[in-house]
Coordinates of C-alpha atoms in Angstrom, one line a residue:
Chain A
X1 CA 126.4 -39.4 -246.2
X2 CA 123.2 -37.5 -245.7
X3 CA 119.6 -37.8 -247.2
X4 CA 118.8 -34.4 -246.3
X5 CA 120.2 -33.2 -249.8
X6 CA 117.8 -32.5 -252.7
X7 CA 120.1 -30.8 -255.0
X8 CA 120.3 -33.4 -258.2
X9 CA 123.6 -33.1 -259.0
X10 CA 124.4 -35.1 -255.3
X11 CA 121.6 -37.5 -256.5
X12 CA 122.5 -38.3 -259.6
X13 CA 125.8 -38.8 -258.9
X14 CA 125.2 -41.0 -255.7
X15 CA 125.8 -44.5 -255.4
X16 CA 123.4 -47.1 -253.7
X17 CA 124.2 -47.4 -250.0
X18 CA 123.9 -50.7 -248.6
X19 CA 120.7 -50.0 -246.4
X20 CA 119.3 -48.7 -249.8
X21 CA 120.2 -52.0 -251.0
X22 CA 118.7 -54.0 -248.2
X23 CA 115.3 -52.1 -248.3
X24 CA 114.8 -52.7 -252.2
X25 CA 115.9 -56.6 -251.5
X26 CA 113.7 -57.0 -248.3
X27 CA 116.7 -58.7 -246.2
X28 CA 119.0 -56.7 -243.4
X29 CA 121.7 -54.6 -244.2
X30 CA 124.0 -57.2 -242.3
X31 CA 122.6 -59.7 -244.9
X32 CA 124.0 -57.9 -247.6
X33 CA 127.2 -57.3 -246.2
X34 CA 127.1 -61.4 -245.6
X35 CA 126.0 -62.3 -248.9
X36 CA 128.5 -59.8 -250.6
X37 CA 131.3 -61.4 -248.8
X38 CA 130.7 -64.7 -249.2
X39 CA 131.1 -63.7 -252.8
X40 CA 134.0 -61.5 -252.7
X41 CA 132.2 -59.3 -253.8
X42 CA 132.0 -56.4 -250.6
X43 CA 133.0 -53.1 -252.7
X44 CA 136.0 -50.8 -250.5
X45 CA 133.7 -47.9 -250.6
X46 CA 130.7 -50.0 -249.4
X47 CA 128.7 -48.4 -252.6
X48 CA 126.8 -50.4 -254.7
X49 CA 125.8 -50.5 -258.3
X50 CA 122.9 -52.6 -260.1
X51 CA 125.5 -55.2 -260.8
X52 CA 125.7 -55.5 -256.9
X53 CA 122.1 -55.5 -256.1
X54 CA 122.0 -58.3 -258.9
X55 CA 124.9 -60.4 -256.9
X56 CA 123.5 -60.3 -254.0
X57 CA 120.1 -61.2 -255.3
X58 CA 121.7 -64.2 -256.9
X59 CA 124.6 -65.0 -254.2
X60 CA 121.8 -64.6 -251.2
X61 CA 119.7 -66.8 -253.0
X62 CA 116.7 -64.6 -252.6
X63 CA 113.9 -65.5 -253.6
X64 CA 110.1 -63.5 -254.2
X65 CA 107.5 -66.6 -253.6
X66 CA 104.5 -63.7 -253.7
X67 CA 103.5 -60.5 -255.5
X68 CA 101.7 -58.9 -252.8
X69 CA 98.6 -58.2 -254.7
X70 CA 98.2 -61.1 -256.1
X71 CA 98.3 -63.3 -252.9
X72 CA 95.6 -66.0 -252.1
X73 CA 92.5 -64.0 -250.8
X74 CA 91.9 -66.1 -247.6
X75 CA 94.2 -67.6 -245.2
X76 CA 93.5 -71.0 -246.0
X77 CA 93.9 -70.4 -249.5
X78 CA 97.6 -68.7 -248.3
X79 CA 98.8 -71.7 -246.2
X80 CA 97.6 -74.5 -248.9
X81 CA 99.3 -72.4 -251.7
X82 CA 102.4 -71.9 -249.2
X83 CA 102.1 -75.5 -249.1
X84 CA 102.5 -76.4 -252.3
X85 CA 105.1 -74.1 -253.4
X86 CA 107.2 -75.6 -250.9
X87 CA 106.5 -79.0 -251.8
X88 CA 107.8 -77.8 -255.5
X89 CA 110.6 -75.8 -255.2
X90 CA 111.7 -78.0 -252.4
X91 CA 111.5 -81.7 -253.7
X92 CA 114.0 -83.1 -251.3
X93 CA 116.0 -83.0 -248.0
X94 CA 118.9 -81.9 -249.8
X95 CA 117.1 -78.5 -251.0
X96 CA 116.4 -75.6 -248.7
X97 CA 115.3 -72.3 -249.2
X98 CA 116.5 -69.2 -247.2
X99 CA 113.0 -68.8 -244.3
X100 CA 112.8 -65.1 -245.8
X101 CA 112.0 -66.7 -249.0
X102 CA 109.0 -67.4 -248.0
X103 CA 107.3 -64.5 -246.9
X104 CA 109.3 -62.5 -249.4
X105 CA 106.4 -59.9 -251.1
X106 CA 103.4 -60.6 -248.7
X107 CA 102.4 -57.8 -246.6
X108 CA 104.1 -57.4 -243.6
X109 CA 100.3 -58.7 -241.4
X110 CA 100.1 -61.6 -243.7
X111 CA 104.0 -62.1 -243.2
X112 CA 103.1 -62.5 -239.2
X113 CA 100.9 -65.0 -240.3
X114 CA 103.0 -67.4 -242.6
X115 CA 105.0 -66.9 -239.6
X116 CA 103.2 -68.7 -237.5
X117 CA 102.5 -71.0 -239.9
X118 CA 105.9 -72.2 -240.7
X119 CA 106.8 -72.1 -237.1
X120 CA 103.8 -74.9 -236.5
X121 CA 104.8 -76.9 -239.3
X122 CA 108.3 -76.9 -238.0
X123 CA 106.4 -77.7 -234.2
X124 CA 104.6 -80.5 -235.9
X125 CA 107.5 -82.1 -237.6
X126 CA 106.7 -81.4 -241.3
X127 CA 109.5 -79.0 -242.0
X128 CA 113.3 -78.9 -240.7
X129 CA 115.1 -75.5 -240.0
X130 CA 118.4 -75.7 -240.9
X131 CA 121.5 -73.4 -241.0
X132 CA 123.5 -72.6 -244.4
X133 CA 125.9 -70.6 -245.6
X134 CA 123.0 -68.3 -246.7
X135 CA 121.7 -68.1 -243.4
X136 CA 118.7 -69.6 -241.4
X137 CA 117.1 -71.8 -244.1
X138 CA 113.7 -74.1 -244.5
X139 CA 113.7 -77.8 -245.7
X140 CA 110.6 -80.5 -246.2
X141 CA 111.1 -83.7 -244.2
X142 CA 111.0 -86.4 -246.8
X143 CA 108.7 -88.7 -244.8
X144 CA 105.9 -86.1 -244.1
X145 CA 105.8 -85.2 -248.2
X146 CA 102.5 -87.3 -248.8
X147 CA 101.0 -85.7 -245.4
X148 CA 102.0 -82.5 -246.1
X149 CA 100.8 -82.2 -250.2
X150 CA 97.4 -83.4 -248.8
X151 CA 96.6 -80.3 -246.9
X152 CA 94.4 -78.7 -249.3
X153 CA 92.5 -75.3 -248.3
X154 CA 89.9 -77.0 -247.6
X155 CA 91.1 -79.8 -245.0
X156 CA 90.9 -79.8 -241.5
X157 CA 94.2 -79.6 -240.5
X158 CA 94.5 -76.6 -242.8
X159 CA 91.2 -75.0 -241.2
X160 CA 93.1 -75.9 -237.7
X161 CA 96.1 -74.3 -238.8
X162 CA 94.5 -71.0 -239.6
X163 CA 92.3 -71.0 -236.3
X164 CA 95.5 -71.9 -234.3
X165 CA 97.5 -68.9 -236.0
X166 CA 95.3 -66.5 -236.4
X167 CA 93.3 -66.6 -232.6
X168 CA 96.2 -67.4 -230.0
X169 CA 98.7 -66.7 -232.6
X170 CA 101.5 -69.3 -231.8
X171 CA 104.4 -66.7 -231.2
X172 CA 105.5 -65.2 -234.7
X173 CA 108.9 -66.5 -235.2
Chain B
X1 CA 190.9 -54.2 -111.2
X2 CA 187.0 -54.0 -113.0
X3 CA 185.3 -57.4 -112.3
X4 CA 185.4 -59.3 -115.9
X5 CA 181.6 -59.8 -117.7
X6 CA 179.9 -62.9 -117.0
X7 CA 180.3 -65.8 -119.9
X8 CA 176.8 -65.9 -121.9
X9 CA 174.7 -68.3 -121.0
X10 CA 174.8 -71.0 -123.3
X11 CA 170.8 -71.4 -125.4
X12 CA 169.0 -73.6 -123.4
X13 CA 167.4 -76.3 -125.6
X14 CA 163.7 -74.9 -125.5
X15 CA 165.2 -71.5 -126.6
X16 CA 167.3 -73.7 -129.2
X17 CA 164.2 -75.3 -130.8
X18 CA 162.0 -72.1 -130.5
X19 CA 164.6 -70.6 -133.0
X20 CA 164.8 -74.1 -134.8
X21 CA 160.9 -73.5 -135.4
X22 CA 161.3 -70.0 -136.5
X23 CA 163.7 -70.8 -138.8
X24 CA 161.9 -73.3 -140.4
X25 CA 158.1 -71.4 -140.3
X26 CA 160.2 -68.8 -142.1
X27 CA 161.5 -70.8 -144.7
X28 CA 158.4 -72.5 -145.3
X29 CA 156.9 -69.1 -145.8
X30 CA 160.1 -68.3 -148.0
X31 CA 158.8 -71.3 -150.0
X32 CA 155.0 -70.9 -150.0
X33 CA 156.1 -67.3 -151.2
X34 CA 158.4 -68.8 -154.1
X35 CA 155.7 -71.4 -154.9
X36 CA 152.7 -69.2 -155.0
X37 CA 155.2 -66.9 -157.4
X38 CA 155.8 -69.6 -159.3
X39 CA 152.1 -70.9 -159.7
X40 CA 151.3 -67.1 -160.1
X41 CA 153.6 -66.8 -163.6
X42 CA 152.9 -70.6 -164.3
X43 CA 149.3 -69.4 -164.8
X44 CA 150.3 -65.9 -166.7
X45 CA 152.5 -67.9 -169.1
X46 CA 149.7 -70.7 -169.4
X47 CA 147.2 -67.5 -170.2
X48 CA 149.7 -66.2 -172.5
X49 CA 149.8 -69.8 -174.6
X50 CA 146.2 -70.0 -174.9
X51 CA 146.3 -66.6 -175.6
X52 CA 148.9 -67.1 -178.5
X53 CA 147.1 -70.1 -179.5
X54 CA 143.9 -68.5 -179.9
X55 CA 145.4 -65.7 -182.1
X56 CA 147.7 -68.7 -184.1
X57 CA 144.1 -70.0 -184.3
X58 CA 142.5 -66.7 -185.6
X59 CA 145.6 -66.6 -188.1
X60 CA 145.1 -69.7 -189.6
X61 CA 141.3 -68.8 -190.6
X62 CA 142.5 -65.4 -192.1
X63 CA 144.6 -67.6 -193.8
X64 CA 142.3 -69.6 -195.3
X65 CA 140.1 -67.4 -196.0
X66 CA 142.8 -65.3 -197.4
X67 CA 143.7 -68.4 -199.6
X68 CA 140.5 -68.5 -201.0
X69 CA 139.7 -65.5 -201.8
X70 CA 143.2 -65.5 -204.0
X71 CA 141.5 -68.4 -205.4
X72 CA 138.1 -67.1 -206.0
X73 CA 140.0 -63.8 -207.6
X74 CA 141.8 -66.0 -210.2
X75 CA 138.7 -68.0 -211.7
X76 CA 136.1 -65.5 -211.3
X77 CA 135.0 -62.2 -211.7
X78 CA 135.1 -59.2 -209.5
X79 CA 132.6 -56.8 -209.5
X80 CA 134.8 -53.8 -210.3
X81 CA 136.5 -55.3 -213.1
X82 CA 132.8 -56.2 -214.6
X83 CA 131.9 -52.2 -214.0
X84 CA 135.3 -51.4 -215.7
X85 CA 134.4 -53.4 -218.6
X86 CA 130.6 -51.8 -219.2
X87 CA 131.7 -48.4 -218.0
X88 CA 134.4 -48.4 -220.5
X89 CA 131.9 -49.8 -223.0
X90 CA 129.4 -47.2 -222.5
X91 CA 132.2 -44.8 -222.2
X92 CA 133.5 -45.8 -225.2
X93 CA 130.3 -45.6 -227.5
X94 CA 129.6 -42.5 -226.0
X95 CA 132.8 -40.9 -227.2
X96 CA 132.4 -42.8 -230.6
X97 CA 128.6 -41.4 -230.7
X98 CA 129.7 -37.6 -230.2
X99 CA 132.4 -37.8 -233.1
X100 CA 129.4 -39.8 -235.4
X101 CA 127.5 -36.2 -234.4
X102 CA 130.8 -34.5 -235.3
X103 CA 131.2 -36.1 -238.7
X104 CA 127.2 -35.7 -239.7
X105 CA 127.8 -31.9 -239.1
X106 CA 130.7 -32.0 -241.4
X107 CA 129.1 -33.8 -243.9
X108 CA 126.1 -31.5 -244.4
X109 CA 128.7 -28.9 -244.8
X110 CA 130.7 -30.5 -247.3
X111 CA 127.1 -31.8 -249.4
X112 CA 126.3 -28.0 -249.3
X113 CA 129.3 -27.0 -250.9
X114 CA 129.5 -29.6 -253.3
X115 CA 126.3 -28.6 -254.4
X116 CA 127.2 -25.0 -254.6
X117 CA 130.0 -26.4 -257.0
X118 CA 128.0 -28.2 -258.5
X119 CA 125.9 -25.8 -259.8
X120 CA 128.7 -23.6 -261.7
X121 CA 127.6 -22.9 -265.3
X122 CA 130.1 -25.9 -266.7
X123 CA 129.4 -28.2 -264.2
X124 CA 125.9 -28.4 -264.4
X125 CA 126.0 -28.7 -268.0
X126 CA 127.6 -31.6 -267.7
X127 CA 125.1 -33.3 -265.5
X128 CA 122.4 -32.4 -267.4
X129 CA 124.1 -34.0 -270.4
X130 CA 124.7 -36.9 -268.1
X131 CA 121.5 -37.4 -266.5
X132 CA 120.2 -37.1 -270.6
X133 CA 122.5 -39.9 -271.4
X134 CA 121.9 -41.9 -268.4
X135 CA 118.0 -42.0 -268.9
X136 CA 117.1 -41.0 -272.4
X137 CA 120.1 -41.8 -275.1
X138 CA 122.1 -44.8 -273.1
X139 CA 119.1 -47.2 -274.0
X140 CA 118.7 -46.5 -277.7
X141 CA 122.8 -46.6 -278.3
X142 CA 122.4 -49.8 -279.9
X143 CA 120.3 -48.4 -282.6
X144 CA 122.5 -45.3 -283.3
X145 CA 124.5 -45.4 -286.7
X146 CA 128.3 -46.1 -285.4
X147 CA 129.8 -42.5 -286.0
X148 CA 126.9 -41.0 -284.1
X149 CA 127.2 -43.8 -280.9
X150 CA 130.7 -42.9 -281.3
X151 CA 130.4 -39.6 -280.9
X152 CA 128.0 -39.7 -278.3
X153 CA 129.9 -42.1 -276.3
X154 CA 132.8 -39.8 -276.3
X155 CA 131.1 -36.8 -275.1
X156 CA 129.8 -39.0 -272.2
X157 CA 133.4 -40.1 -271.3
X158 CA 134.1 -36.2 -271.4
X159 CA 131.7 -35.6 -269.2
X160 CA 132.4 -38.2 -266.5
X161 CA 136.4 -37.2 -266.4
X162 CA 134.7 -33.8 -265.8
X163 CA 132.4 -35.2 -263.4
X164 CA 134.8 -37.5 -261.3
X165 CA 136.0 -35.4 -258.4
X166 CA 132.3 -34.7 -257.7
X167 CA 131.7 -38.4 -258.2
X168 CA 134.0 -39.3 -256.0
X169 CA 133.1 -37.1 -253.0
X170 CA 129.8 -37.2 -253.2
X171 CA 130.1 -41.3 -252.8
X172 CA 132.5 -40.9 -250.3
X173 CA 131.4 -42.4 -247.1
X174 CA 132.9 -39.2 -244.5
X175 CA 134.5 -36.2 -245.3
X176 CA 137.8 -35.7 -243.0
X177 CA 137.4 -34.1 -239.6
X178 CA 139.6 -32.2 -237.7
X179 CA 139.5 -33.2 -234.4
X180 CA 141.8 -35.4 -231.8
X181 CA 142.4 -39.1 -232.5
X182 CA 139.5 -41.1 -230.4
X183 CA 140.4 -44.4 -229.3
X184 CA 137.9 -47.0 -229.1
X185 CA 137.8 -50.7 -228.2
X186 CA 135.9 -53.5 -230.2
X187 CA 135.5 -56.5 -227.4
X188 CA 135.7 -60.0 -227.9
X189 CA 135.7 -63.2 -226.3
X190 CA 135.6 -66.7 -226.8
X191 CA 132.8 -69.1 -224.7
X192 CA 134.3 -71.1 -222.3
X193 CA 137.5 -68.9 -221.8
X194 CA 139.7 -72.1 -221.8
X195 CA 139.1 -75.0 -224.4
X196 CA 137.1 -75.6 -227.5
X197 CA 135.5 -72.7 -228.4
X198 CA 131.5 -72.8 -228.6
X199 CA 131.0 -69.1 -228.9
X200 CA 132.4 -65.8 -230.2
X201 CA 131.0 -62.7 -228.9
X202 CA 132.1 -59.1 -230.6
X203 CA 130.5 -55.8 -229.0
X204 CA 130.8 -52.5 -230.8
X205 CA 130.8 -49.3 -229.3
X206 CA 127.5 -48.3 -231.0
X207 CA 124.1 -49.0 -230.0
X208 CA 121.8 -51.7 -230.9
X209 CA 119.5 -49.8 -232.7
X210 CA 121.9 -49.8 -235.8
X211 CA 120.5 -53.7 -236.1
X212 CA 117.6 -53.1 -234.8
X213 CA 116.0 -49.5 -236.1
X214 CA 117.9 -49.4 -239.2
X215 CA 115.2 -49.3 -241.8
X216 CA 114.4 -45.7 -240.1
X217 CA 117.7 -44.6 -239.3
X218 CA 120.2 -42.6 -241.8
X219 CA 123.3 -44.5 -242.6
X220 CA 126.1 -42.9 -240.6
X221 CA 129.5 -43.7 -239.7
X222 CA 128.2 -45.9 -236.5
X223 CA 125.7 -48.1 -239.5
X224 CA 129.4 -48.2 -241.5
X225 CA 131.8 -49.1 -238.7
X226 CA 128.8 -52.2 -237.9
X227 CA 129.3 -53.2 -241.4
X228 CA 132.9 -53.3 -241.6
X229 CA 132.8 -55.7 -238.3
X230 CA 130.0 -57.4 -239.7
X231 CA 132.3 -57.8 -243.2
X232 CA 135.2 -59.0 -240.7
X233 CA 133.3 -61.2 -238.8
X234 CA 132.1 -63.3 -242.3
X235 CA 135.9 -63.1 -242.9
X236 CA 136.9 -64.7 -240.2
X237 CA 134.4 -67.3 -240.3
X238 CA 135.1 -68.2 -243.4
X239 CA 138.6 -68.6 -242.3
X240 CA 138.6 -70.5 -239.3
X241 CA 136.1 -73.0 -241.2
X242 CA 132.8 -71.9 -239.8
X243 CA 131.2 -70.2 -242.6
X244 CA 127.8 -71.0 -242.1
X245 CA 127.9 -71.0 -237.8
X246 CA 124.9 -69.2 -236.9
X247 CA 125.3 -65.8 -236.1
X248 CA 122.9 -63.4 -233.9
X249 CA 123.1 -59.4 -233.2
X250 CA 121.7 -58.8 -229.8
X251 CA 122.3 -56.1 -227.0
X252 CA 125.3 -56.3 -224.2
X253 CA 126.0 -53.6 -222.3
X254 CA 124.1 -51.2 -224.5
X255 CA 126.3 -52.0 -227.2
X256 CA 125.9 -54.2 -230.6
X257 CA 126.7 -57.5 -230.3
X258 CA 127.8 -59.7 -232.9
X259 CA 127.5 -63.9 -231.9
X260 CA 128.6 -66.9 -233.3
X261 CA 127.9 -70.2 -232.3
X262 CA 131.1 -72.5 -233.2
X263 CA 129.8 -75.5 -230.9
X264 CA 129.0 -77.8 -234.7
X265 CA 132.2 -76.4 -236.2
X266 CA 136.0 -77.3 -235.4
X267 CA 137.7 -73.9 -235.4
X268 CA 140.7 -74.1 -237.7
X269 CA 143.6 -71.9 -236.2
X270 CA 143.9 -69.8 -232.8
X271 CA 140.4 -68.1 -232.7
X272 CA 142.0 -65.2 -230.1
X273 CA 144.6 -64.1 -232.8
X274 CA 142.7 -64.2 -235.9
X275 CA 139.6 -62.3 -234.7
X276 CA 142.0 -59.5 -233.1
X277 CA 143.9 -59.2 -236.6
X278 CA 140.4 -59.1 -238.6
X279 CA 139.2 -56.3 -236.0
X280 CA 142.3 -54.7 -237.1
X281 CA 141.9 -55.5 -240.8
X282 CA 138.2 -53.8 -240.4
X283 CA 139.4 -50.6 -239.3
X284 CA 142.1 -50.5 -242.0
X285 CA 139.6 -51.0 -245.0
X286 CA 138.2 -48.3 -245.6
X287 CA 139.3 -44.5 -244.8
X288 CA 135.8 -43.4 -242.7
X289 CA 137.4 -44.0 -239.5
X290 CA 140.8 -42.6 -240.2
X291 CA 139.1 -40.0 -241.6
X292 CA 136.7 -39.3 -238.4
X293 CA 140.0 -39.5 -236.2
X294 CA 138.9 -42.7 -234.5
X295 CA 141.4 -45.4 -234.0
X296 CA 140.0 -48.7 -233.1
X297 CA 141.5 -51.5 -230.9
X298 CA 140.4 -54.7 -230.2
X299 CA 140.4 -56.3 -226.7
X300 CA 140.2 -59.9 -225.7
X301 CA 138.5 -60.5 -222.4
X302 CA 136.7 -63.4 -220.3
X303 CA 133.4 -64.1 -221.5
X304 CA 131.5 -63.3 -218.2
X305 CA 132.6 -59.8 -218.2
X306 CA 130.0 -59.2 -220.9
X307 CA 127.1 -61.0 -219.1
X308 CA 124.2 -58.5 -218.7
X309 CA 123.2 -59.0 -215.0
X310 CA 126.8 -58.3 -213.7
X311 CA 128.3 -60.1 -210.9
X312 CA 128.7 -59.9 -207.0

């Protein structure tokens, strides 16, 4: 029960806690508790194994949309590539993703960010939160497609999107 | 021979109506007497009925206002009752808090002793050779002619039937503490009270900085007990058809709070029952709170005993 321990013997023969779990998966510890329960899954002992970490990856539907380093330099560059990966992993009402997806593997400032960003585009009409089974979840509106896949890093609205969440920040959601 | 008295002279008639008048002037004072008596209790009984009507008066609006309090009581909330609940909250987490303190202490000590154990000439030879397999050998099995991953294999399986007891307690969530059985209460409550229900509320003795501060906290048995609830809550949703209603963790009474909102759902079943038999069910599945001596019971109550500001 406590991390106080170096002796190896104790840490060898550990199992993963949950809150281990949660920190390697980037969700809440009450996530993984959801997500293993949903999939009757939830061990007795509340230790987990790779196997676990696995099911809840895959039961969760988690998802890691960025490798941190390898993020769009600029913010306009971020929101027009945000853009267009939810444009194609999300090609209809019908599909949604879970709204940690999204920011899954940035760094927590830029997280703040696509935050904001997300929240506008929810604000403006071009995306739809919606609740699932898997928790608080994101879906494109089917009429704003054509709007939305025309914000390039370069437009206005993008350039106005940045400058709107990055000086009065819109409140990170 | 004495001379015999003379006869009384008979009244003469002015004597006759002087007395007449006196008679009469005294029994009209006789009567003005009587009649000022009279008038004098006339007026002391009508003082007393306006007297007795004022305090029939008075009555009736204690009455009322009597009535309406007993009214009041019944739909509402009194300000005691509202302390009773967060006192006994706060009371409750406290209590829950000092045997979490308890059971940390305990723990250490059994970690230490485990390791002591563990270090015996026998033992740790066996988790050397398992750490080896686990990292070095366990990834080129596959290769291994079929007598030698045989072989191998079995001295593993050796070494884990070895290994188990210390397996087993050093993945065991709370060592077992001598101490008093600790009663505490889980609450819930449905929102509104009568009717459909829009919204479940569950508060845990424990703070809120298990949800909030738990990617700096260590896992102890407060984090476990808010996972068990958390397990029991999914549970129940899934069972009263509401497995993907919305659920928040925010802060009543300085306590965790669990929320679901069941207003887009039709509950299937009696929400009351079920949630107090899956609070039950949480603190029968696993052994950390028997083994911490904390017995758990869940208690229904109207929603706006858990409202923050309190009533009054």
């Amino acid at each position: 029960m406590t991390d106080g321990d170096s002796d190896s013997g104790n840490v060898l023969l550990r199992k993963l806690r949950v809150d281990q779990v949660a920190r390697w998966l980037e969700i809440h510890p009450f996530e993984v508790i959801r997500t293993l329960v949903r999939a009757n899954a939830l061990p007795d002992d509340l230790r987990l194994d790779a196997q676990d970490v696995e099911r809840v990856r895959e039961c969760g539907g988690l998802e890691t949309w960025w490798d941190g380093a390898g993020a769009p330099g600029s913010d306009a560059e971020l929101v027009a590539a945000l853009i267009e990966r939810l444009l194609e992993r999300l090609p209809d009402a019908a599909t949604s993703t879970r709204s940690d997806n999204i920011f899954r593997g940035l760094e927590s400032h830029r997280q703040i960010f696509l935050r904001r960003v997300v929240n506008q585009l929810v604000r403006i009409g071009y995306l739809d939160i919606v609740m699932t089974a898997a928790g608080l979840s994101v879906t494109v509106r089917p009429l704003t497609r054509d709007a939305l896949g025309a914000m390039t890093a370069g437009s206005a609205q993008v350039q106005g999107l940045v400058a709107q969440c990055t000086a009065d920040g819109g409140q990170p959601g | 021979m004495s001379p015999s008295p003379e006869p009384p002279h008979p009244p003469s008639l002015v004597d006759a109506l002087a007395q007449a008048t006196r008679e009469r002037a005294r029994e009209e004072q006789e009567i003005e007497s009587a009649l000022a008596e009279v008038a004098k209790e006339e007026l002391q009984n009508r003082k007393a009925i306006d007297e007795s009507y004022r305090r029939i008066t008075a009555l009736r609006l204690l009455r009322r206002e009597f009535e309406e309090r007993r009214v009041a009581l019944a739909t509402s909330t009194s300000d005691y009752e509202w302390a009773a609940v967060r006192n006994g909250l706060l009371a409750d987490r406290s209590r829950f808090m000092k045997r979490v303190e308890e059971l940390r202490a305990a723990a250490r000590v059994r970690d230490e002793q485990l390791a002591e154990q563990m270090r015996a000439p026998e033992i740790a030879a066996a988790l050397r050779e398992f750490e080896l397999f686990q990292t070095e050998v366990e990834p080129t099995l596959p290769s291994l002619p079929p007598a030698y991953r045989r072989a191998i294999v079995e001295t593993h399986e050796r070494n884990l039937r070895r290994l188990e007891p210390y397996i087993r307690a050093v993945n065991s969530l709370t060592p077992r503490l001598d101490a008093p059985v600790e009663p505490v209460g889980v609450v819930a409550c449905a929102s509104p009270a009568d009717g459909r229900p829009e919204a479940l509320v569950l508060v845990l003795p424990v703070p809120f900085e298990v949800y909030r501060e738990w990617a700096t906290r260590e896992e102890d048995l407060a984090g476990i007990f808010a996972y068990r609830l958390v397990a029991a809550l999914f549970k129940l949703l899934a069972d009263i058809g509401a497995e993907d209603a919305p659920v928040e963790y925010f802060e009543v009474h300085e306590c965790l709070a669990l929320q679901v909102w069941l207003g887009d759902h039709t509950v299937q079943g009696d929400l009351r029952e079920q949630t107090l038999e899956h609070i039950g069910g949480a603190y029968e599945s696993g052994p950390e709170l028997t083994n911490a001596a904390v017995e758990v019971y869940g208690v229904w109550l109207r929603p706006e005993l858990l409202t923050e500001d309190g009533y009054g």
